Structure formats: C-alpha cells, structure tokens
Amino acid sequence: MLATDKMHTTAQHTTAALAEADRLMVVCNSCRYCEGLCAVFPAMEMRRIFRDGDLNYLANLCHGCGACYFDCQFSPPHQFDVNVPRALARVRNDSYQAYAWPGALSGLFARNGLAISLIAAASVAVFILGFVAWHDPSVLLGVHSGPGAFYRLMPHNAMALLFGAVFLYAIVAIVMGAINFWRDLDEPASTLREPRSVWQAIKDAGRLRYLDGGAGGCMNEDDEPTDTRKFYHHATFYGFALCFAATVTGTIYHYAFGWQAPYPLWDLPVVLGTVGGVGLVIGPIGLLAAKQRRADVLVDKTRLGMDVAFLVMLFLTSVTGLALLGLRDTPAMGLLLALHLGVVFALFLTMPYGKFVHGIYRFMALVRYAQESRTHVPTGE
Ligand code: SF4
Ligand code: SF4
C-alpha cells in the first residue's frame, strides 16, 4: 500500500470537491510519479497542507490534458480511485462561481448554458426591435452603403455608449473576480508586477505549454495523445485577439481620423477582423468536436453547458460578423447588423459569468507558479 506522509494534516474544506482534491493531492504528494507532466505536480510538491486557496490555485493551473489519469497506477479500478483531471476540473469550475462579482450573480454559472442562451436571444431581439422602433421599418431592409452606412441604423454615439458601458462593466466584474481569486491564494499583489514571472506566464500561456501532458498532447477517448485541442485553442484565442485588435483599430480610425465604418476590404480593421473571424470559426468548431471525443471519465459533466455556451457564443460572434462583411451592401445588412451587435453585446455582458474567466485565472496561476518555482526553497521534509 502506498505510504501517505504522516506529516500531512488535512485542512477543512468548504465543498466535497475541494475535500476530494485534497485527498488526491496527499496521495500524489507521496507518489510523485507525474511530476514531469505539467506545472501542477511541482506546485503541489511545494506544499504539505492544501487549503481551499491552494487547491483553487492548483485547479486553475491544471490545463485538463488528462495525461495524469492515463499514467496513474492508482486510477480506477484501483481502490485509491485517483482521477486528478476530473477532481481539479470540478474544483476549477466551482472556483469561477465562488469568485464571481457581484456575488448575487454567481448563480449564472449554475445553469450557464441556459442563462447565456436566454441572454443572447433577448439581446438580439432587443437590437432588432430597437432598429425597427428607431426608424421606419423599411430602413431595416433597405440597402445602405459607403462610409457611415451602419450608423443609419444605429447612431455611432449610441453604439459607442452602449458597448463602452457593457465592456466597462465586464472589465470591472472580471477584475473584481480576479482580486477575489488572488486574495484566496494569499499571494501579495506585488507578484503580479514581477516582470520575470509575468513574462514567463505570457510565454507559457501563449503556447499552452502545459496542455501537452509532458510531451505528445491531450488525451481524448483513449491514452493516445493528440495536439488538435492545442491547435483549436490557439485558433480561438488568437482569433479573438485579432477581432479585438480590429475593433480597437476601427475605434482609432473613427476618433483619431474621422474615418467611418464600413471600411474597404483591404483596410486594416477588415483584414484583422477577417483573419481573426476565420480563427474564431475554426477554433470553436474544433474544440466542440474535441469535446465529443474526450473520455467521459476526464470531464466535469455538470458544467458542460458552460463550455459549450462560450464556444457557441464565440462562433456566432464570428459567423454573424463575417456574414455582415459579405452581405453589407445588400438588404440583409440591417438584420445582420442587429444580429451581430446583439450577439456581441450578450458576449460582453456574460463574459464575467462564463468560461471566459478561465483564461484570467489560469494566467494568474501561471504567474504565481513562475514566481514560486524560481524562489521556492525546499524544506527538506
Ligand atoms: S496521478 Fe497517480 S501516478 Fe500521478 S502522482 Fe498522482 S498518484 Fe501518482
Ligand atoms: S495539466 Fe494534465 S497532467 Fe497536469 S494535472 Fe492537469 S490533467 Fe493532469
């Protein structure tokens, strides 16, 4: 039987998922077979007691590659029943809800798929009705082209005010959640200002270093690693970044130079948005397909709706944006603009209460890991 370290003292936990993660970390800390697979195991080895904050840190450091399940000699049917990827996925998903700001809205994580679907549908409906109410209904189905065409359906100032407000709200809510996470880790704020740790975390996050299970990639329905999840995640992340860059460029064009959208196909906002939009179609489709191939035993099925809702929202944002680009000189433009703006508004509004936050917490966990892996002094226990 595996000897568990007598020096371990079990901390009190607020949920069954945290208690189970604690049990597994104690087993893993005695075994240490997986220490070369990712950052989670070396970070675990720096600890003897796992408080809730430690477990939330380790859970957000985990990329869910699945390698440690297939490599484990204590995974089911062994009586130790060790399943680290699923235990950490449960803790990670619970942590999004625990850190949400304001706390009154944390319930949106519980039935996330349904909540986001309803918000998106309502948002699209309000934009369509708003366009009709604002103008003669014929304007919605008319052909508008040339600079300022979009603003014949919705004035630029109204658009900027509405989207600026919802974006600002999303940023504030996400930052407050991040502060809650960092406080729970009991880590000084100065760690987040350390250039070496931040740069290391940017490199690790930018290439998804810990999604490869120590070598070959993610595990799906069997123990054959593949790299497809990493590729599709890159397409999604960099696609999103390019679309955001397109929006920023368009804003600079408007306010700094007075150049009004829509822009020619060769112009920078359109090129950035098109390339990013293609990434945001390919990436979410690939990740949804990869989700189908994942072994059930690795995933927290209770939060499948949250994962799917976020990917679908990104996909819809991109598809409606590309359709608007392709059909902007036709009578379909008004409806497509309402559809696109409705989806983007719902995406911004729900960002603090969906899978988007995983990127924030994981990046912060990587900063902390970079810092402590450089400065940790072994106790010799
Ligand atoms: S997952 Fe299994 S093999 Fe890996 S460190 Fe834990 S107990 Fe050991
Ligand atoms: S990143 Fe992969 S190997 Fe590391 S704990 Fe998570 S599932 Fe296991």
Coordinates of C-alpha atoms in Angstrom, one line a residue, residues 34-360:
C34 CA 3.7 12.6 -12.5
E35 CA 6.0 15.4 -11.6
G36 CA 7.3 15.9 -15.1
L37 CA 3.9 16.1 -16.8
C38 CA 2.9 19.7 -16.0
A39 CA 3.1 22.6 -13.5
V40 CA 0.5 21.2 -11.1
F41 CA 2.7 18.4 -9.6
P42 CA 5.8 20.6 -8.9
A43 CA 3.5 23.2 -7.4
M44 CA 1.8 20.5 -5.3
E45 CA 5.2 19.3 -4.1
M46 CA 5.9 22.8 -2.6
R47 CA 3.1 22.2 -0.2
R48 CA 2.3 19.9 2.7
I49 CA -1.2 21.3 3.6
F50 CA -3.8 22.1 0.9
R51 CA -6.1 24.9 2.0
D52 CA -9.0 25.8 -0.3
G53 CA -6.9 28.6 -1.8
D54 CA -4.1 26.2 -2.6
L55 CA -6.5 23.7 -4.3
N56 CA -8.1 26.5 -6.3
Y57 CA -4.7 27.6 -7.4
L58 CA -3.7 24.1 -8.4
A59 CA -7.0 23.5 -10.2
N60 CA -6.6 26.7 -12.3
L61 CA -3.0 25.7 -13.0
C62 CA -4.3 22.4 -14.5
H63 CA -4.9 22.5 -18.2
G64 CA -7.0 19.4 -18.2
C65 CA -4.8 17.4 -20.6
G66 CA -5.7 14.1 -19.0
A67 CA -2.2 12.6 -19.1
C68 CA -2.0 12.0 -15.3
Y69 CA -5.2 9.9 -15.4
F70 CA -3.8 7.6 -18.0
D71 CA -0.4 7.5 -16.5
C72 CA -1.7 6.7 -13.0
Q73 CA -1.3 3.3 -11.4
F74 CA -3.9 4.3 -8.8
S75 CA -6.7 5.3 -11.2
P76 CA -9.9 3.3 -11.2
P77 CA -10.5 0.4 -10.7
H78 CA -7.8 0.8 -8.1
Q79 CA -9.2 1.3 -4.7
F80 CA -7.5 4.7 -4.4
D81 CA -9.7 5.9 -7.2
V82 CA -7.3 8.6 -8.3
N83 CA -8.7 10.9 -11.0
V84 CA -6.8 14.1 -10.8
P85 CA -8.1 15.8 -14.1
R86 CA -11.8 15.4 -13.1
A87 CA -11.3 16.3 -9.4
L88 CA -9.4 19.5 -10.4
A89 CA -11.9 20.3 -13.2
R90 CA -14.7 20.2 -10.5
V91 CA -12.7 22.5 -8.2
R92 CA -11.8 24.8 -11.1
N93 CA -15.4 25.1 -12.3
D94 CA -16.7 25.8 -8.7
S95 CA -14.0 28.4 -8.3
Y96 CA -15.4 30.5 -11.1
Q97 CA -18.7 30.7 -9.3
A98 CA -17.0 31.3 -5.9
Y99 CA -15.0 34.3 -7.2
A100 CA -17.8 35.9 -9.3
W101 CA -18.6 39.5 -8.8
P102 CA -21.1 40.6 -7.7
G103 CA -21.8 37.5 -5.7
A104 CA -25.5 37.9 -6.3
L105 CA -24.9 36.9 -10.0
S106 CA -22.7 33.9 -9.3
G107 CA -25.8 31.7 -9.8
L108 CA -25.4 32.4 -13.5
F109 CA -22.7 29.7 -13.5
A110 CA -25.1 27.1 -12.2
R111 CA -27.2 26.7 -15.4
N112 CA -24.8 28.6 -17.6
G113 CA -25.8 27.2 -21.0
L114 CA -29.5 28.1 -20.4
A115 CA -28.7 31.5 -18.9
I116 CA -26.4 32.6 -21.8
S117 CA -28.8 31.3 -24.4
L118 CA -31.6 33.4 -22.9
I119 CA -29.5 36.5 -22.6
A120 CA -28.2 36.2 -26.2
A121 CA -31.7 35.6 -27.6
A122 CA -33.1 38.6 -25.6
S123 CA -30.2 40.8 -26.7
V124 CA -30.7 40.0 -30.4
A125 CA -34.4 40.6 -30.1
V126 CA -33.9 44.0 -28.4
F127 CA -31.5 45.1 -31.2
I128 CA -33.9 44.1 -33.9
L129 CA -36.8 45.8 -32.2
G130 CA -34.7 48.8 -31.4
F131 CA -33.7 49.2 -35.1
V132 CA -37.4 49.0 -36.1
A133 CA -38.6 51.3 -33.4
W134 CA -35.9 53.9 -34.1
H135 CA -36.6 54.2 -37.8
D136 CA -39.2 53.4 -40.3
P137 CA -39.2 49.5 -40.6
S138 CA -38.2 49.9 -44.2
V139 CA -34.8 51.2 -43.1
L140 CA -34.0 47.8 -41.6
L141 CA -34.4 46.2 -45.0
G142 CA -33.0 48.9 -47.1
V143 CA -29.7 49.0 -48.9
H144 CA -27.1 51.2 -47.2
S145 CA -23.5 51.5 -48.4
G146 CA -20.5 53.7 -48.1
P147 CA -18.9 55.3 -45.0
G148 CA -21.4 55.7 -42.2
A149 CA -23.8 53.0 -43.6
F150 CA -24.1 51.2 -40.2
Y151 CA -24.9 54.4 -38.4
R152 CA -28.0 54.9 -40.5
L153 CA -29.5 52.0 -38.5
M154 CA -27.9 53.0 -35.1
P155 CA -26.1 56.3 -34.4
H156 CA -22.5 55.9 -33.7
N157 CA -22.6 57.7 -30.4
A158 CA -25.4 55.4 -29.2
M159 CA -23.4 52.4 -30.3
A160 CA -20.3 53.6 -28.6
L161 CA -22.1 54.5 -25.4
L162 CA -23.9 51.1 -25.2
F163 CA -20.9 49.0 -26.0
G164 CA -18.5 51.1 -24.0
A165 CA -20.7 50.7 -20.9
V166 CA -21.1 46.9 -21.2
F167 CA -17.4 46.5 -21.9
L168 CA -16.5 48.6 -18.9
Y169 CA -18.9 46.6 -16.7
A170 CA -17.3 43.3 -17.9
I171 CA -13.8 44.6 -17.2
V172 CA -14.8 45.7 -13.7
A173 CA -16.6 42.4 -12.9
I174 CA -13.6 40.3 -14.2
V175 CA -11.1 42.4 -12.3
M176 CA -13.1 42.0 -9.1
G177 CA -13.3 38.3 -9.6
A178 CA -9.5 38.2 -10.2
I179 CA -9.0 40.1 -7.0
N180 CA -11.1 37.6 -5.1
F181 CA -9.0 34.7 -6.6
W182 CA -5.7 36.4 -5.8
R183 CA -6.8 37.1 -2.2
D184 CA -7.9 33.4 -1.8
L185 CA -4.4 32.4 -2.9
D186 CA -3.0 34.6 -0.1
E187 CA -0.4 36.0 -2.6
P188 CA 0.9 39.6 -2.4
A189 CA -0.2 41.8 -5.3
S190 CA 3.5 42.6 -6.0
T191 CA 3.8 39.1 -7.6
L192 CA 1.6 40.3 -10.4
R193 CA 4.0 43.1 -11.1
E194 CA 7.2 41.0 -11.3
P195 CA 8.4 41.2 -14.9
R196 CA 10.1 37.9 -15.0
S197 CA 7.1 36.0 -13.6
V198 CA 4.7 37.8 -15.9
W199 CA 6.8 37.3 -18.9
Q200 CA 7.2 33.5 -18.1
A201 CA 3.4 33.3 -17.7
I202 CA 2.8 35.1 -21.0
K203 CA 5.1 32.6 -22.8
D204 CA 3.5 29.5 -21.1
A205 CA 0.0 30.7 -21.7
G206 CA 0.8 31.9 -25.3
R207 CA 1.9 28.4 -26.3
L208 CA -0.3 26.4 -23.9
R209 CA 2.8 24.7 -22.6
Y210 CA 1.0 22.6 -20.0
L211 CA -1.7 21.3 -22.4
D212 CA 0.6 18.7 -23.8
G213 CA 0.7 16.2 -21.0
G214 CA 4.5 16.4 -20.8
A215 CA 5.0 15.6 -24.4
G216 CA 2.6 14.4 -27.1
G217 CA -0.6 16.4 -26.4
C218 CA -4.1 15.9 -24.9
M219 CA -5.8 12.6 -24.1
N220 CA -9.1 12.0 -25.7
E221 CA -11.2 8.8 -25.6
D222 CA -8.0 6.7 -25.2
D223 CA -4.5 7.1 -24.0
E224 CA -3.2 8.2 -27.4
P225 CA -2.2 11.9 -27.1
T226 CA -3.1 14.4 -29.9
D227 CA -2.3 18.0 -30.4
T228 CA -5.6 19.0 -32.0
R229 CA -7.0 20.6 -28.9
K230 CA -4.0 22.9 -28.6
F231 CA -4.3 23.9 -32.3
Y232 CA -8.0 24.7 -32.0
H233 CA -7.4 26.6 -28.7
H234 CA -4.8 28.7 -30.4
A235 CA -7.1 29.4 -33.3
T236 CA -9.8 30.5 -30.8
F237 CA -7.5 32.6 -28.6
Y238 CA -5.6 34.3 -31.4
G239 CA -8.7 34.7 -33.5
F240 CA -10.4 36.5 -30.5
A241 CA -7.3 38.7 -30.0
L242 CA -7.3 39.7 -33.7
C243 CA -11.0 40.5 -33.7
F244 CA -10.4 42.7 -30.6
A245 CA -7.5 44.4 -32.4
A246 CA -9.8 45.0 -35.3
T247 CA -12.3 46.8 -33.0
V248 CA -9.6 48.9 -31.4
T249 CA -8.2 49.9 -34.8
G250 CA -11.7 50.8 -36.0
T251 CA -12.2 53.0 -32.9
I252 CA -8.9 54.8 -33.6
Y253 CA -9.9 55.3 -37.2
H254 CA -13.1 56.8 -36.1
Y255 CA -12.0 59.1 -33.3
A256 CA -8.5 60.0 -34.4
F257 CA -9.0 60.3 -38.2
G258 CA -12.8 60.6 -38.6
W259 CA -12.8 57.6 -40.9
Q260 CA -16.2 55.9 -40.7
A261 CA -17.0 52.2 -41.0
P262 CA -17.6 50.2 -43.0
Y263 CA -14.0 50.1 -44.3
P264 CA -12.7 48.7 -47.6
L265 CA -11.8 45.0 -47.7
W266 CA -8.1 45.7 -47.8
D267 CA -8.2 48.1 -44.8
L268 CA -6.5 47.1 -41.5
P269 CA -9.7 46.6 -39.3
V270 CA -11.3 44.5 -42.0
V271 CA -8.2 42.4 -42.6
L272 CA -7.6 41.8 -38.8
G273 CA -11.3 41.1 -38.3
T274 CA -11.5 38.6 -41.2
V275 CA -8.4 36.7 -40.2
G276 CA -9.5 36.7 -36.6
G277 CA -13.1 35.8 -37.6
V278 CA -11.9 32.7 -39.6
G279 CA -9.9 31.6 -36.5
L280 CA -13.0 32.1 -34.4
V281 CA -14.9 29.8 -36.7
I282 CA -12.3 27.1 -37.0
G283 CA -11.3 27.1 -33.3
P284 CA -14.7 26.8 -31.6
I285 CA -15.8 24.1 -34.1
G286 CA -12.6 22.1 -33.5
L287 CA -12.9 22.5 -29.7
L288 CA -16.6 21.4 -29.8
A289 CA -15.6 18.3 -31.8
A290 CA -12.7 17.6 -29.5
K291 CA -15.1 17.8 -26.6
Q292 CA -17.1 15.0 -28.2
R293 CA -14.0 12.8 -28.3
R294 CA -13.0 13.4 -24.7
A295 CA -13.2 10.4 -22.4
D296 CA -16.2 10.9 -20.1
V297 CA -14.1 10.0 -17.1
L298 CA -11.9 13.1 -17.5
V299 CA -14.6 15.8 -17.6
D300 CA -16.9 17.5 -15.1
K301 CA -20.1 16.8 -17.0
T302 CA -22.1 19.1 -14.7
R303 CA -20.5 22.2 -16.4
L304 CA -20.6 21.0 -20.0
G305 CA -23.2 23.7 -20.7
M306 CA -20.8 26.4 -19.7
D307 CA -18.1 25.2 -22.0
V308 CA -20.4 24.7 -25.0
A309 CA -22.2 28.1 -24.4
F310 CA -19.0 30.1 -24.5
L311 CA -17.8 28.3 -27.7
V312 CA -21.1 28.8 -29.4
M313 CA -21.1 32.5 -28.5
L314 CA -17.7 32.9 -30.0
F315 CA -18.7 31.0 -33.1
L316 CA -21.9 33.1 -33.5
T317 CA -19.9 36.4 -33.0
S318 CA -17.6 35.4 -35.8
V319 CA -20.2 34.0 -38.2
T320 CA -22.5 37.0 -37.9
G321 CA -19.5 39.3 -38.3
L322 CA -18.3 37.5 -41.5
A323 CA -21.8 37.4 -42.9
L324 CA -22.2 41.1 -42.2
L325 CA -18.9 41.7 -44.1
G326 CA -20.0 39.6 -47.0
L327 CA -23.5 41.0 -47.3
R328 CA -23.1 44.6 -46.1
D329 CA -24.1 46.1 -49.5
T330 CA -27.4 44.1 -49.6
P331 CA -30.8 44.4 -48.0
A332 CA -29.7 41.8 -45.4
M333 CA -27.3 44.3 -43.8
G334 CA -29.7 45.7 -41.3
L335 CA -30.8 42.4 -39.9
L336 CA -27.3 41.0 -39.9
L337 CA -26.0 44.2 -38.0
A338 CA -28.8 43.7 -35.4
L339 CA -27.8 40.0 -35.1
H340 CA -24.1 40.7 -34.8
L341 CA -24.5 43.6 -32.3
G342 CA -27.0 41.5 -30.3
V343 CA -24.6 38.6 -30.0
V344 CA -21.5 40.8 -29.2
F345 CA -23.5 42.6 -26.6
A346 CA -24.5 39.3 -24.9
L347 CA -20.9 38.0 -25.2
F348 CA -19.6 41.1 -23.3
L349 CA -22.4 41.0 -20.7
T350 CA -21.8 37.3 -19.9
M351 CA -18.0 37.3 -20.1
P352 CA -17.6 37.6 -16.3
Y353 CA -20.1 34.7 -15.8
G354 CA -18.9 32.1 -18.2
K355 CA -15.9 30.1 -19.4
F356 CA -14.1 33.3 -20.5
V357 CA -12.8 33.7 -16.9
H358 CA -10.7 30.5 -17.1
G359 CA -8.1 32.4 -19.2
I360 CA -7.8 35.1 -16.5

